[in-house]
Amino acid sequence: MKRQHIKTLSLVITTFTYLLIGAAVFDSLESENDEKKIESLKEIRADLQRKYGITNDDYAWIEQMVIENIPHKAGPQWKFAGAFYFATVVMAMIGYGHSTPSTVAGKAFCMLYAISGIPLGMVMFQSIGERLNKGASIIISKGKKVFQCQKTEATEVNLMMLHGMLSTIIMTLGAYVFSQYEGWSYFDAIYYCFITLTTIGFGDYVALQNDHALQRKPGYIILSVVFILFGLAVFASSINILVLRFMAM
């Protein structure tokens, strides 16, 4: 068997092993708490239905109204500010799920928009990442000359370390800002920044969704969009270097 085939097979086996380990750990950490939440919700539902004489159909209707109302705490989602934020997360492939098109025309345009927008975003992030790598290489090289190192060229390890530091700075500063604006704990804000910049985008924490922020806080909207776009460029560059390093092994 060729070496490349062995490498690919090893990657597949390693990936699935990693998935199995992840599943086992998440099961251990989250399943008991999940079961408690389900039981608690059942008890609350039973108490409400018994106290106020709510039928199952009426409860289902109320539940649906509450769920549909959650995104509108930020105000109208589809005015220009909200639509701009939605377009950003579509192009960045984050997909929080906090707001989705409901019309046939909106869904059709979203698919067409993503088909061209996602490649455009990837090219932009790649281009910014290349510029960052170029600038970082120059800074590292000059720094090595100052310290009179034997080899003054910037290595992949040097770039990974620098990007790691920059990514950490972006996440810690971003988390501080979001914790102040959103009222989240600092840990939850760090979690939000990581989930956002890795484009996982669970949607359990989404910025700009309270106190009509989409209408009343234009500066915060701009800050959030800049954080997403610049942060993604840095993260993408870091991951690109890591992948290239791994593939060269």
Tab-separated table of N, CA, C and O in Angstrom, residues 79-167:
chain	number	residue	atom	x	y	z
A	79	LYS	N	-34.659	44.372	9.491
A	79	LYS	CA	-34.294	45.710	9.051
A	79	LYS	C	-32.814	45.670	8.673
A	79	LYS	O	-32.125	44.693	8.913
A	80	PHE	N	-32.307	46.768	8.090
A	80	PHE	CA	-30.969	46.706	7.481
A	80	PHE	C	-29.890	46.217	8.456
A	80	PHE	O	-29.056	45.384	8.098
A	81	ALA	N	-29.894	46.738	9.708
A	81	ALA	CA	-28.836	46.360	10.657
A	81	ALA	C	-28.865	44.860	10.947
A	81	ALA	O	-27.826	44.188	10.918
A	82	GLY	N	-30.061	44.335	11.214
A	82	GLY	CA	-30.179	42.910	11.488
A	82	GLY	C	-29.856	42.064	10.272
A	82	GLY	O	-29.232	41.003	10.380
A	83	ALA	N	-30.289	42.539	9.094
A	83	ALA	CA	-30.014	41.813	7.852
A	83	ALA	C	-28.512	41.806	7.546
A	83	ALA	O	-27.972	40.805	7.049
A	84	PHE	N	-27.833	42.918	7.865
A	84	PHE	CA	-26.382	42.987	7.650
A	84	PHE	C	-25.654	41.991	8.553
A	84	PHE	O	-24.723	41.298	8.118
A	85	TYR	N	-26.089	41.903	9.794
A	85	TYR	CA	-25.497	40.943	10.728
A	85	TYR	C	-25.755	39.512	10.260
A	85	TYR	O	-24.861	38.662	10.304
A	86	PHE	N	-26.971	39.255	9.778
A	86	PHE	CA	-27.306	37.926	9.251
A	86	PHE	C	-26.436	37.585	8.046
A	86	PHE	O	-25.914	36.471	7.936
A	87	ALA	N	-26.264	38.547	7.127
A	87	ALA	CA	-25.435	38.322	5.942
A	87	ALA	C	-23.995	38.007	6.334
A	87	ALA	O	-23.326	37.177	5.707
A	88	THR	N	-23.518	38.662	7.400
A	88	THR	CA	-22.151	38.421	7.878
A	88	THR	C	-21.971	36.989	8.362
A	88	THR	O	-21.000	36.316	8.004
A	89	VAL	N	-22.924	36.508	9.175
A	89	VAL	CA	-22.773	35.149	9.711
A	89	VAL	C	-23.001	34.089	8.632
A	89	VAL	O	-22.466	32.981	8.736
A	90	VAL	N	-23.767	34.426	7.590
A	90	VAL	CA	-23.923	33.502	6.465
A	90	VAL	C	-22.600	33.385	5.707
A	90	VAL	O	-22.105	32.281	5.451
A	91	MET	N	-22.015	34.534	5.357
A	91	MET	CA	-20.763	34.516	4.609
A	91	MET	C	-19.632	33.884	5.414
A	91	MET	O	-18.773	33.199	4.872
A	92	ALA	N	-19.666	34.092	6.732
A	92	ALA	CA	-18.617	33.544	7.590
A	92	ALA	C	-18.871	32.084	7.966
A	92	ALA	O	-18.065	31.472	8.667
A	93	MET	N	-20.009	31.519	7.517
A	93	MET	CA	-20.365	30.118	7.773
A	93	MET	C	-20.514	29.805	9.254
A	93	MET	O	-20.250	28.694	9.703
A	94	ILE	N	-20.965	30.783	10.048
A	94	ILE	CA	-21.156	30.554	11.476
A	94	ILE	C	-22.518	29.926	11.725
A	94	ILE	O	-22.640	28.933	12.430
A	95	GLY	N	-23.568	30.515	11.156
A	95	GLY	CA	-24.897	29.921	11.231
A	95	GLY	C	-25.417	29.716	12.636
A	95	GLY	O	-25.677	28.581	13.052
A	96	TYR	N	-25.565	30.797	13.413
A	96	TYR	CA	-26.071	30.674	14.783
A	96	TYR	C	-27.464	30.044	14.834
A	96	TYR	O	-27.799	29.333	15.764
A	97	GLY	N	-28.302	30.362	13.845
A	97	GLY	CA	-29.675	29.872	13.875
A	97	GLY	C	-30.614	30.770	14.659
A	97	GLY	O	-31.775	30.433	14.861
A	98	HIS	N	-30.103	31.939	15.108
A	98	HIS	CA	-30.942	32.858	15.888
A	98	HIS	C	-32.010	33.516	15.032
A	98	HIS	O	-33.057	33.921	15.517
A	99	SER	N	-31.732	33.614	13.748
A	99	SER	CA	-32.660	34.258	12.823
A	99	SER	C	-32.535	33.554	11.480
A	99	SER	O	-31.425	33.338	10.984
A	100	THR	N	-33.674	33.186	10.899
A	100	THR	CA	-33.662	32.465	9.621
A	100	THR	C	-34.751	33.018	8.704
A	100	THR	O	-35.782	33.501	9.188
A	101	PRO	N	-34.535	32.964	7.394
A	101	PRO	CA	-35.570	33.435	6.459
A	101	PRO	C	-36.837	32.596	6.588
A	101	PRO	O	-36.764	31.383	6.784
A	102	SER	N	-37.984	33.238	6.452
A	102	SER	CA	-39.251	32.509	6.558
A	102	SER	C	-40.033	32.496	5.247
A	102	SER	O	-40.929	31.676	5.063
A	103	THR	N	-39.673	33.398	4.320
A	103	THR	CA	-40.367	33.431	3.032
A	103	THR	C	-39.631	32.562	2.018
A	103	THR	O	-38.421	32.322	2.151
A	104	VAL	N	-40.342	32.100	1.005
A	104	VAL	CA	-39.728	31.290	-0.058
A	104	VAL	C	-38.657	32.104	-0.773
A	104	VAL	O	-37.557	31.599	-1.054
A	105	ALA	N	-38.961	33.366	-1.054
A	105	ALA	CA	-37.996	34.226	-1.741
A	105	ALA	C	-36.752	34.430	-0.889
A	105	ALA	O	-35.623	34.416	-1.395
A	106	GLY	N	-36.952	34.621	0.428
A	106	GLY	CA	-35.819	34.820	1.328
A	106	GLY	C	-34.931	33.592	1.414
A	106	GLY	O	-33.703	33.692	1.409
A	107	LYS	N	-35.549	32.393	1.483
A	107	LYS	CA	-34.779	31.146	1.541
A	107	LYS	C	-34.005	30.921	0.245
A	107	LYS	O	-32.843	30.500	0.266
A	108	ALA	N	-34.659	31.211	-0.894
A	108	ALA	CA	-34.002	31.035	-2.199
A	108	ALA	C	-32.819	31.980	-2.328
A	108	ALA	O	-31.723	31.577	-2.755
A	109	PHE	N	-33.020	33.251	-1.929
A	109	PHE	CA	-31.925	34.223	-2.024
A	109	PHE	C	-30.794	33.857	-1.075
A	109	PHE	O	-29.609	34.038	-1.399
A	110	CYS	N	-31.146	33.318	0.112
A	110	CYS	CA	-30.111	32.925	1.080
A	110	CYS	C	-29.186	31.862	0.478
A	110	CYS	O	-27.961	31.936	0.628
A	111	MET	N	-29.755	30.884	-0.207
A	111	MET	CA	-28.941	29.834	-0.836
A	111	MET	C	-28.054	30.400	-1.936
A	111	MET	O	-26.852	30.090	-2.008
A	112	LEU	N	-28.630	31.257	-2.779
A	112	LEU	CA	-27.849	31.874	-3.854
A	112	LEU	C	-26.764	32.785	-3.284
A	112	LEU	O	-25.632	32.818	-3.787
A	113	TYR	N	-27.131	33.530	-2.251
A	113	TYR	CA	-26.191	34.456	-1.619
A	113	TYR	C	-25.006	33.692	-1.014
A	113	TYR	O	-23.859	34.101	-1.127
A	114	ALA	N	-25.308	32.543	-0.376
A	114	ALA	CA	-24.265	31.744	0.257
A	114	ALA	C	-23.339	31.105	-0.777
A	114	ALA	O	-22.130	30.991	-0.549
A	115	ILE	N	-23.903	30.692	-1.917
A	115	ILE	CA	-23.101	30.040	-2.956
A	115	ILE	C	-21.961	30.930	-3.426
A	115	ILE	O	-20.833	30.473	-3.647
A	116	SER	N	-22.245	32.223	-3.573
A	116	SER	CA	-21.189	33.152	-4.012
A	116	SER	C	-20.494	33.826	-2.830
A	116	SER	O	-19.307	34.152	-2.893
A	117	GLY	N	-21.239	34.029	-1.732
A	117	GLY	CA	-20.673	34.748	-0.592
A	117	GLY	C	-19.646	33.956	0.188
A	117	GLY	O	-18.639	34.507	0.636
A	118	ILE	N	-19.885	32.655	0.356
A	118	ILE	CA	-18.947	31.834	1.129
A	118	ILE	C	-17.574	31.745	0.448
A	118	ILE	O	-16.553	31.973	1.104
A	119	PRO	N	-17.502	31.442	-0.863
A	119	PRO	CA	-16.186	31.459	-1.513
A	119	PRO	C	-15.515	32.834	-1.448
A	119	PRO	O	-14.303	32.919	-1.248
A	120	LEU	N	-16.314	33.896	-1.616
A	120	LEU	CA	-15.758	35.247	-1.519
A	120	LEU	C	-15.154	35.481	-0.145
A	120	LEU	O	-14.037	36.011	-0.021
A	121	GLY	N	-15.874	35.070	0.899
A	121	GLY	CA	-15.367	35.227	2.253
A	121	GLY	C	-14.111	34.420	2.487
A	121	GLY	O	-13.155	34.893	3.107
A	122	MET	N	-14.081	33.195	1.969
A	122	MET	CA	-12.902	32.344	2.148
A	122	MET	C	-11.682	32.936	1.473
A	122	MET	O	-10.574	32.925	2.029
A	123	VAL	N	-11.877	33.474	0.275
A	123	VAL	CA	-10.772	34.118	-0.436
A	123	VAL	C	-10.283	35.341	0.328
A	123	VAL	O	-9.075	35.582	0.456
A	124	MET	N	-11.243	36.139	0.860
A	124	MET	CA	-10.862	37.319	1.623
A	124	MET	C	-10.080	36.937	2.877
A	124	MET	O	-9.031	37.524	3.173
A	125	PHE	N	-10.580	35.938	3.622
A	125	PHE	CA	-9.887	35.512	4.833
A	125	PHE	C	-8.490	34.980	4.499
A	125	PHE	O	-7.525	35.246	5.215
A	126	GLN	N	-8.386	34.233	3.394
A	126	GLN	CA	-7.101	33.702	2.979
A	126	GLN	C	-6.137	34.822	2.625
A	126	GLN	O	-4.959	34.799	2.992
A	127	SER	N	-6.652	35.840	1.915
A	127	SER	CA	-5.817	36.969	1.512
A	127	SER	C	-5.342	37.760	2.728
A	127	SER	O	-4.155	38.124	2.829
A	128	ILE	N	-6.261	38.015	3.667
A	128	ILE	CA	-5.868	38.728	4.887
A	128	ILE	C	-4.861	37.899	5.671
A	128	ILE	O	-3.876	38.430	6.198
A	129	GLY	N	-5.095	36.585	5.731
A	129	GLY	CA	-4.173	35.700	6.437
A	129	GLY	C	-2.776	35.721	5.832
A	129	GLY	O	-1.772	35.733	6.556
A	130	GLU	N	-2.698	35.741	4.516
A	130	GLU	CA	-1.397	35.807	3.844
A	130	GLU	C	-0.675	37.102	4.177
A	130	GLU	O	0.533	37.120	4.394
A	131	ARG	N	-1.432	38.233	4.202
A	131	ARG	CA	-0.834	39.523	4.548
A	131	ARG	C	-0.351	39.511	5.999
A	131	ARG	O	0.717	40.057	6.312
A	132	LEU	N	-1.149	38.892	6.878
A	132	LEU	CA	-0.748	38.794	8.271
A	132	LEU	C	0.522	37.949	8.416
A	132	LEU	O	1.433	38.299	9.170
A	133	ASN	N	0.568	36.827	7.689
A	133	ASN	CA	1.754	35.964	7.737
A	133	ASN	C	2.987	36.687	7.223
A	133	ASN	O	4.083	36.533	7.776
A	134	LYS	N	2.800	37.469	6.149
A	134	LYS	CA	3.909	38.222	5.580
A	134	LYS	C	4.428	39.246	6.582
A	134	LYS	O	5.637	39.360	6.821
A	135	GLY	N	3.495	39.992	7.178
A	135	GLY	CA	3.893	40.988	8.170
A	135	GLY	C	4.530	40.344	9.391
A	135	GLY	O	5.524	40.853	9.922
A	136	ALA	N	3.954	39.216	9.831
A	136	ALA	CA	4.498	38.512	10.998
A	136	ALA	C	5.896	37.986	10.716
A	136	ALA	O	6.781	38.043	11.584
A	137	SER	N	6.119	37.499	9.494
A	137	SER	CA	7.453	36.994	9.112
A	137	SER	C	8.489	38.101	9.182
A	137	SER	O	9.619	37.881	9.651
A	138	ILE	N	8.127	39.281	8.713
A	138	ILE	CA	9.062	40.426	8.741
A	138	ILE	C	9.384	40.811	10.185
A	138	ILE	O	10.550	41.038	10.537
A	139	ILE	N	8.344	40.858	11.034
A	139	ILE	CA	8.552	41.234	12.435
A	139	ILE	C	9.433	40.208	13.148
A	139	ILE	O	10.368	40.560	13.881
A	140	ILE	N	9.166	38.924	12.922
A	140	ILE	CA	9.951	37.860	13.558
A	140	ILE	C	11.399	37.909	13.087
A	140	ILE	O	12.337	37.777	13.881
A	141	SER	N	11.582	38.105	11.774
A	141	SER	CA	12.934	38.158	11.216
A	141	SER	C	13.733	39.318	11.804
A	141	SER	O	14.905	39.150	12.188
A	142	LYS	N	13.094	40.480	11.908
A	142	LYS	CA	13.780	41.644	12.492
A	142	LYS	C	14.083	41.409	13.965
A	142	LYS	O	15.148	41.804	14.465
A	143	GLY	N	13.137	40.765	14.663
A	143	GLY	CA	13.361	40.465	16.070
A	143	GLY	C	14.537	39.527	16.275
A	143	GLY	O	15.341	39.700	17.192
A	144	LYS	N	14.652	38.529	15.399
A	144	LYS	CA	15.782	37.596	15.493
A	144	LYS	C	17.112	38.293	15.209
A	144	LYS	O	18.141	37.962	15.813
A	145	LYS	N	17.097	39.257	14.282
A	145	LYS	CA	18.320	40.015	13.985
A	145	LYS	C	18.740	40.851	15.182
A	145	LYS	O	19.919	40.972	15.498
A	146	VAL	N	17.739	41.455	15.856
A	146	VAL	CA	18.032	42.262	17.038
A	146	VAL	C	18.682	41.407	18.120
A	146	VAL	O	19.634	41.838	18.785
A	147	PHE	N	18.162	40.181	18.300
A	147	PHE	CA	18.703	39.284	19.312
A	147	PHE	C	19.866	38.445	18.786
A	147	PHE	O	20.335	37.539	19.471
A	148	GLN	N	20.295	38.750	17.552
A	148	GLN	CA	21.475	38.132	16.935
A	148	GLN	C	21.368	36.600	16.897
A	148	GLN	O	22.301	35.880	17.259
A	149	CYS	N	20.218	36.126	16.451
A	149	CYS	CA	20.032	34.688	16.285
A	149	CYS	C	20.770	34.215	15.036
A	149	CYS	O	20.949	34.981	14.072
A	150	GLN	N	21.190	32.963	15.033
A	150	GLN	CA	21.918	32.429	13.884
A	150	GLN	C	21.016	32.373	12.656
A	150	GLN	O	21.419	32.743	11.564
A	151	LYS	N	19.792	31.868	12.828
A	151	LYS	CA	18.839	31.796	11.722
A	151	LYS	C	17.781	32.885	11.913
A	151	LYS	O	17.052	32.899	12.899
A	152	THR	N	17.743	33.790	10.961
A	152	THR	CA	16.843	34.945	11.098
A	152	THR	C	15.511	34.760	10.365
A	152	THR	O	14.619	35.588	10.497
A	153	GLU	N	15.381	33.662	9.592
A	153	GLU	CA	14.125	33.453	8.879
A	153	GLU	C	13.021	33.018	9.849
A	153	GLU	O	13.270	32.302	10.809
A	154	ALA	N	11.818	33.468	9.563
A	154	ALA	CA	10.663	33.070	10.378
A	154	ALA	C	10.233	31.661	9.996
A	154	ALA	O	10.008	31.362	8.822
A	155	THR	N	10.136	30.796	10.983
A	155	THR	CA	9.725	29.416	10.733
A	155	THR	C	8.211	29.281	10.953
A	155	THR	O	7.561	30.183	11.495
A	156	GLU	N	7.671	28.132	10.542
A	156	GLU	CA	6.243	27.874	10.752
A	156	GLU	C	5.910	27.848	12.242
A	156	GLU	O	4.839	28.314	12.648
A	157	VAL	N	6.826	27.322	13.038
A	157	VAL	CA	6.604	27.281	14.488
A	157	VAL	C	6.522	28.699	15.049
A	157	VAL	O	5.666	29.007	15.891
A	158	ASN	N	7.423	29.579	14.572
A	158	ASN	CA	7.386	30.981	15.003
A	158	ASN	C	6.048	31.626	14.655
A	158	ASN	O	5.447	32.322	15.481
A	159	LEU	N	5.588	31.385	13.432
A	159	LEU	CA	4.313	31.967	12.990
A	159	LEU	C	3.145	31.407	13.792
A	159	LEU	O	2.224	32.147	14.155
A	160	MET	N	3.182	30.116	14.083
A	160	MET	CA	2.111	29.500	14.872
A	160	MET	C	2.057	30.111	16.270
A	160	MET	O	0.969	30.401	16.799
A	161	MET	N	3.220	30.329	16.870
A	161	MET	CA	3.267	30.916	18.207
A	161	MET	C	2.744	32.346	18.196
A	161	MET	O	1.961	32.742	19.074
A	162	LEU	N	3.138	33.125	17.181
A	162	LEU	CA	2.700	34.515	17.088
A	162	LEU	C	1.192	34.596	16.843
A	162	LEU	O	0.486	35.393	17.470
A	163	HIS	N	0.696	33.742	15.936
A	163	HIS	CA	-0.742	33.729	15.667
A	163	HIS	C	-1.521	33.242	16.888
A	163	HIS	O	-2.637	33.723	17.143
A	164	GLY	N	-0.935	32.310	17.618
A	164	GLY	CA	-1.579	31.846	18.838
A	164	GLY	C	-1.727	32.973	19.852
A	164	GLY	O	-2.773	33.128	20.487
A	165	MET	N	-0.665	33.784	19.988
A	165	MET	CA	-0.714	34.932	20.892
A	165	MET	C	-1.756	35.944	20.420
A	165	MET	O	-2.548	36.459	21.224
A	166	LEU	N	-1.772	36.223	19.108
A	166	LEU	CA	-2.721	37.191	18.563
A	166	LEU	C	-4.160	36.699	18.729
A	166	LEU	O	-5.056	37.474	19.095
A	167	SER	N	-4.376	35.398	18.484
A	167	SER	CA	-5.713	34.823	18.645
A	167	SER	C	-6.170	34.919	20.100
A	167	SER	O	-7.339	35.227	20.374
